[in-house]
XYZ file of C-alpha atoms in Angstrom:
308
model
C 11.550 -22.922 125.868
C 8.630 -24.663 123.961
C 6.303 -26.708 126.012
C 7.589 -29.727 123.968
C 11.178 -29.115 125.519
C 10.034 -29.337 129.194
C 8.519 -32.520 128.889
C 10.055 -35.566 130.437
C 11.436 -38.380 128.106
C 8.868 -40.796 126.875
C 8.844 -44.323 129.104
C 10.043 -47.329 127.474
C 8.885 -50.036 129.527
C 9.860 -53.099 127.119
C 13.559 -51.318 127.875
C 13.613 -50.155 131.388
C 11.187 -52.686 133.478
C 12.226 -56.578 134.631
C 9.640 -59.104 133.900
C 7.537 -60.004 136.374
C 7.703 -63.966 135.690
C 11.774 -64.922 134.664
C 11.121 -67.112 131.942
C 12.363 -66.967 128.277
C 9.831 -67.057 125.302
C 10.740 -69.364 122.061
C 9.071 -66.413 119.605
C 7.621 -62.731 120.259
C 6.460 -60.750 117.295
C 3.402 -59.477 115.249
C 1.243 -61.521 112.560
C -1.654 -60.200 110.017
C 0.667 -57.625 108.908
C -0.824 -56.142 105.202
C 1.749 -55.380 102.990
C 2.694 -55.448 99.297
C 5.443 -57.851 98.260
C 7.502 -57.720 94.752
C 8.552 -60.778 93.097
C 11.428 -60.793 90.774
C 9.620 -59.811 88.033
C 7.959 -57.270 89.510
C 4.647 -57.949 89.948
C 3.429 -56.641 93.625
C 0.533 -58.973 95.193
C -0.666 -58.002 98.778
C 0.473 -60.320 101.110
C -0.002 -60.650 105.021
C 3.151 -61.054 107.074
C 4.009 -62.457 110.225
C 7.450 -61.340 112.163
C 8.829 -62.898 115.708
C 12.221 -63.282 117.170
C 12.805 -65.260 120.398
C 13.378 -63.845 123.478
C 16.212 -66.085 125.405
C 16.697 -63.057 128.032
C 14.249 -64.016 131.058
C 14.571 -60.758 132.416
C 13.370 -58.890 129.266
C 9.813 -57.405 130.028
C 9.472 -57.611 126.035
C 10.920 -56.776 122.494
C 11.158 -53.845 120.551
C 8.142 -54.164 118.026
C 8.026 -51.278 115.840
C 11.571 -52.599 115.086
C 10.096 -55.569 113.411
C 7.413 -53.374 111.621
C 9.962 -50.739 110.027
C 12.383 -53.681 109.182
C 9.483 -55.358 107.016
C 8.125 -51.801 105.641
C 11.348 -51.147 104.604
C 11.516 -54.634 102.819
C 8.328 -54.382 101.244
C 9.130 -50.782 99.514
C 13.053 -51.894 98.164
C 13.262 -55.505 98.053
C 11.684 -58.692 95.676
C 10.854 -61.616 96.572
C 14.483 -63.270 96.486
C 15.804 -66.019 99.462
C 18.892 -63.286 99.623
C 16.227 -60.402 100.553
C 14.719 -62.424 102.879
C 17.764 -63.761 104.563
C 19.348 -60.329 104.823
C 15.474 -59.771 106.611
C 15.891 -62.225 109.057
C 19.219 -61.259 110.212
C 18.770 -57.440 110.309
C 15.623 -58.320 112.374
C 17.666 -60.397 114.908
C 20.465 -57.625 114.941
C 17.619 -55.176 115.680
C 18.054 -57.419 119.161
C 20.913 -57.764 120.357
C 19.592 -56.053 123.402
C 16.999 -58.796 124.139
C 19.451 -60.967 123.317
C 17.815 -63.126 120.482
C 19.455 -65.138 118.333
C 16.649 -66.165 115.718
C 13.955 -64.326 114.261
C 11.277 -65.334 112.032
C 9.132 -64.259 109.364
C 6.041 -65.462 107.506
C 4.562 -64.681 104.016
C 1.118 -65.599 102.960
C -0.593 -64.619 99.547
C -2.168 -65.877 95.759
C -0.296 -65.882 92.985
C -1.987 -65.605 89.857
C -1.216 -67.764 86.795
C -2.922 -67.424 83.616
C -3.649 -70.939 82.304
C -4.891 -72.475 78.722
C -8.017 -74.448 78.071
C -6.783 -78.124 77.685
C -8.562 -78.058 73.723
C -9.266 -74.776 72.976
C -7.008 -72.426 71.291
C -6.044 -69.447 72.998
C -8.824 -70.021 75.333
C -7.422 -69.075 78.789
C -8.195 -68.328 82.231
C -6.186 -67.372 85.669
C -6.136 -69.086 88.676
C -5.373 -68.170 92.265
C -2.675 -70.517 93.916
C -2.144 -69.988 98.070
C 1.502 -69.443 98.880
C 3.083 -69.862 102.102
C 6.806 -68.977 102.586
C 8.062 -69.824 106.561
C 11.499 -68.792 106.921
C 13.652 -68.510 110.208
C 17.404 -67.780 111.131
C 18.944 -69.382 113.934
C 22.340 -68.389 114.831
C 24.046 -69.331 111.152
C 21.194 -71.349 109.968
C 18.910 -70.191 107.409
C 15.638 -72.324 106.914
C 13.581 -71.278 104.300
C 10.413 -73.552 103.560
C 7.919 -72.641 100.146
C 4.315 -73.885 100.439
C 1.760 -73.748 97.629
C -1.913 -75.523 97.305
C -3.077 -77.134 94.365
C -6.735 -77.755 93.246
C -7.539 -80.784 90.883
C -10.136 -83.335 90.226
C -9.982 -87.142 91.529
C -12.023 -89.837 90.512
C -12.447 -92.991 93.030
C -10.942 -96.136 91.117
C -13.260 -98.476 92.984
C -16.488 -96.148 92.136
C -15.102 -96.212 88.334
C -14.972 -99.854 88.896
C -18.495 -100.404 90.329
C -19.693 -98.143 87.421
C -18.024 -100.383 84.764
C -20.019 -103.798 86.617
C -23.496 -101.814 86.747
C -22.703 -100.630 83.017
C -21.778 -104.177 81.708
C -24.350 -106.163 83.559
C -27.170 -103.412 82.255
C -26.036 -104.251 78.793
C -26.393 -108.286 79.343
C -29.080 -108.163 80.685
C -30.627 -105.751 77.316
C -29.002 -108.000 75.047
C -29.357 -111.267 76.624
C -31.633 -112.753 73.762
C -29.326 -111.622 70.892
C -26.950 -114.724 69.833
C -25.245 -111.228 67.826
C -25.043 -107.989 68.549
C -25.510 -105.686 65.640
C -22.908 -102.474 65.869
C -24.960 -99.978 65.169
C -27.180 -101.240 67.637
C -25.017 -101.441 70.420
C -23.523 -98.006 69.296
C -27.384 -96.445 70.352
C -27.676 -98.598 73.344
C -24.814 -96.864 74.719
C -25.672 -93.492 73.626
C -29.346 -93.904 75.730
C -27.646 -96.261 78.601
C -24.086 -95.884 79.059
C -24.407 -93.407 81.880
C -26.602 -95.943 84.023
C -24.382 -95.230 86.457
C -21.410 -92.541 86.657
C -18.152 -93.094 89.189
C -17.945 -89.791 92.023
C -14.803 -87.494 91.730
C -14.486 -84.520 93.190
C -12.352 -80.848 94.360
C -9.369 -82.034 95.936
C -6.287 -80.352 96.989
C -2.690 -80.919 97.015
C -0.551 -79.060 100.023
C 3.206 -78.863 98.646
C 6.476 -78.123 100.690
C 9.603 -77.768 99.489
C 12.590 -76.649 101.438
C 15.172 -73.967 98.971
C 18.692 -73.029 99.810
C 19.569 -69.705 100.548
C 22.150 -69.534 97.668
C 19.105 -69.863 94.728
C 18.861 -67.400 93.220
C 14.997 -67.229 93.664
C 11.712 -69.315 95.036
C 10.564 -71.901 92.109
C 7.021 -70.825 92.369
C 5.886 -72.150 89.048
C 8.200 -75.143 89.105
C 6.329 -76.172 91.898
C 3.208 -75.389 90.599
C 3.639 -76.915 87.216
C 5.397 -80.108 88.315
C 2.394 -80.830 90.835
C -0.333 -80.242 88.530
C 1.569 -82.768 85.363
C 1.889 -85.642 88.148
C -1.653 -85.426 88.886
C -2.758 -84.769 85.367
C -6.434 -83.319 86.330
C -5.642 -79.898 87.457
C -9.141 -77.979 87.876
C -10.009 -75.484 84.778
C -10.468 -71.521 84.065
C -12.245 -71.550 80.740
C -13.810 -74.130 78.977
C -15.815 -74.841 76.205
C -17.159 -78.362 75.568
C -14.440 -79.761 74.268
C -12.520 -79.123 76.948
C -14.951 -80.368 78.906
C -14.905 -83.803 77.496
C -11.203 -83.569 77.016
C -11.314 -83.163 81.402
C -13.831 -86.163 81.188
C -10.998 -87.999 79.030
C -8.019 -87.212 81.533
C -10.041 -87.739 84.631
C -10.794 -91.321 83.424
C -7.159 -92.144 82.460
C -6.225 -90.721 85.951
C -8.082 -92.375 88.701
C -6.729 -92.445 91.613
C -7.625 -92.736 95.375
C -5.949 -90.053 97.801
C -2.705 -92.550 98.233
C -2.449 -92.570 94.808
C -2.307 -88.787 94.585
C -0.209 -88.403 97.420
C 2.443 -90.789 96.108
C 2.505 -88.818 92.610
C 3.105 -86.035 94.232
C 5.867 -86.966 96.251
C 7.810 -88.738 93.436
C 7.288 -85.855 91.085
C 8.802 -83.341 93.625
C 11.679 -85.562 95.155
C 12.882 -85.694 91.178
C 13.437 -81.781 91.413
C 13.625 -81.177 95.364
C 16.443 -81.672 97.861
C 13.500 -81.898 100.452
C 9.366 -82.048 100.098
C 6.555 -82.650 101.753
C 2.890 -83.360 100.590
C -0.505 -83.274 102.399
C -3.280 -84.180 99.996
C -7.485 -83.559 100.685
C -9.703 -85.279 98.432
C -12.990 -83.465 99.325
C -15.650 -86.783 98.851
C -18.635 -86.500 97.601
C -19.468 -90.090 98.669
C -19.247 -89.212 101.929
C -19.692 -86.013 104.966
C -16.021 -86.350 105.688
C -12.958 -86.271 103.640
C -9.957 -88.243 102.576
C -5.966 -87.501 103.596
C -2.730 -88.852 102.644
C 0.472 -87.206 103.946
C 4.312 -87.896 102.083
C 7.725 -86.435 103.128
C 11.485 -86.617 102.589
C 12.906 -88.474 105.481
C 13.927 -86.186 107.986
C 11.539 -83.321 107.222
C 10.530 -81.594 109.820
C 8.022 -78.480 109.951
C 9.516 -74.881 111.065
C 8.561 -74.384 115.195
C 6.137 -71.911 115.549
């Protein structure tokens, strides 16, 4: 007999020891779990994951995490990125237990995707950009939640700076013209080129937060979709490449798209209620006016964020 054979069986304390305090937990689990994810098309990003399931039982000492860990390995090497992979997930991780008793589990899924994006002039000038995703998703008894979260960059310019610019710009041109009964074009035309940036409006990085709840029947998460319907509503999605025509052409649509952070936030939240059951939007514009920055917040009635 090996020396392996005589030893006594491993303690499982999580099994066979009460808790010292009776009370049941709402969620026990793991987060800032590394792993690679697939989408449906099968690109693999690395993502970081959290996993819980609640612990009803007040007598449990704890759950059964390496459960929750070889459940999620074993999604990240077979499955894509689908609301049916995720929900079968969830409910193998609350079968996993039964023994604690649980009857939800949980899972989170942070990471960038990466589009590739054109110049808004250019021809076949592009560039990729990096887009934070969130997916929340949780299983209670029959009920499948599943919640998609992406950020947005863009540009805003402040309609009241534009406005103050436009004053300081027409009152600097009175004043240089005030003893000319006419105003010869070309004139005018060279005035502006020397003078017409006597004073400029302030815009700056701002970002849109963007919710959306999806059914567990679709057939996948409308990553793009969401993307691409946020960044048309606001118009002034930030840039990859540019050369200086797209430069003035962002000049061109920031100026035919001021708009204050309520503004923005209202956009948003038409644009994705015309494709979304349910949506929320939390928008940042990042002032450079001031030290602190401007929020707006939007949502379907009777949205409510996932309990953590």
């Amino acid at each position: 007999m090996s020396v392996t054979d005589k030893r006594s069986p491993l303690p499982d304390v999580a099994r066979d020891e009460p808790a010292s305090i009776a009370l049941p937990l709402q969620w026990v689990g793991m987060c800032g779990i590394a792993l690679p994810l697939r989408l449906p098309d099968g690109t693999t990003l690395p993502a970081s994951a959290e996993v819980a399931v609640d612990l009803p039982d007040p007598q449990a000492k704890g759950i059964h995490m390496s459960r929750l860990y070889l459940l999620l390995d074993t999604f990240a090497g077979r499955s894509r990125l689908t609301p049916a992979a995720v929900h079968e997930l969830l409910r193998q991780m609350r079968e996993s237990h039964a023994d604690c008793q649980s009857r939800a589990a949980l899972l989170r899924l942070d990471f960038a995707l990466l589009q590739q994006r054109a110049a808004l002039v250019t021809p076949a000038l592009t560039g990729w950009k990096s887009y934070p995703v969130s997916l929340s998703a949780q299983l209670r008894d029959d009920t499948l939640d599943l919640r998609l979260t992406v950020s947005v960059a863009y540009s805003s310019t402040c309609p009241c700076s534009a406005a103050l610019s436009r004053q300081a710009l027409q009152d600097a041109f009175a004043t240089d013209f005030a003893q000319h009964e006419a105003i010869d074009r070309d004139a005018a035309l060279g005035w502006l080129a020397r003078h017409a940036s006597v004073a400029t409006p302030h815009s700056q990085r701002s970002q849109a937060v963007l919710s959306i709840a999806v059914s567990g029947d679709a057939a996948q998460f409308p990553l793009v979709e969401l993307i691409d319907s946020a960044e048309a509503a606001l118009g002034t999605a930030v840039q990859t490449a540019v050369r200086r025509a797209d430069e003035q052409a962002f000049a061109l649509v920031n100026g035919a798209n001021l708009m204050y952070v309520e503004d923005a936030a209202r956009r948003l939240q038409q644009a994705l209620e015309a494709r979304f059951a349910a949506c929320s939007v939390r928008v940042s514009h990042f002032e450079s006016l001031h030290a602190h920055d401007a929020v707006a917040t939007a949502a379907t009635p009777g949205w409510q964020e996932l309990l953590r």
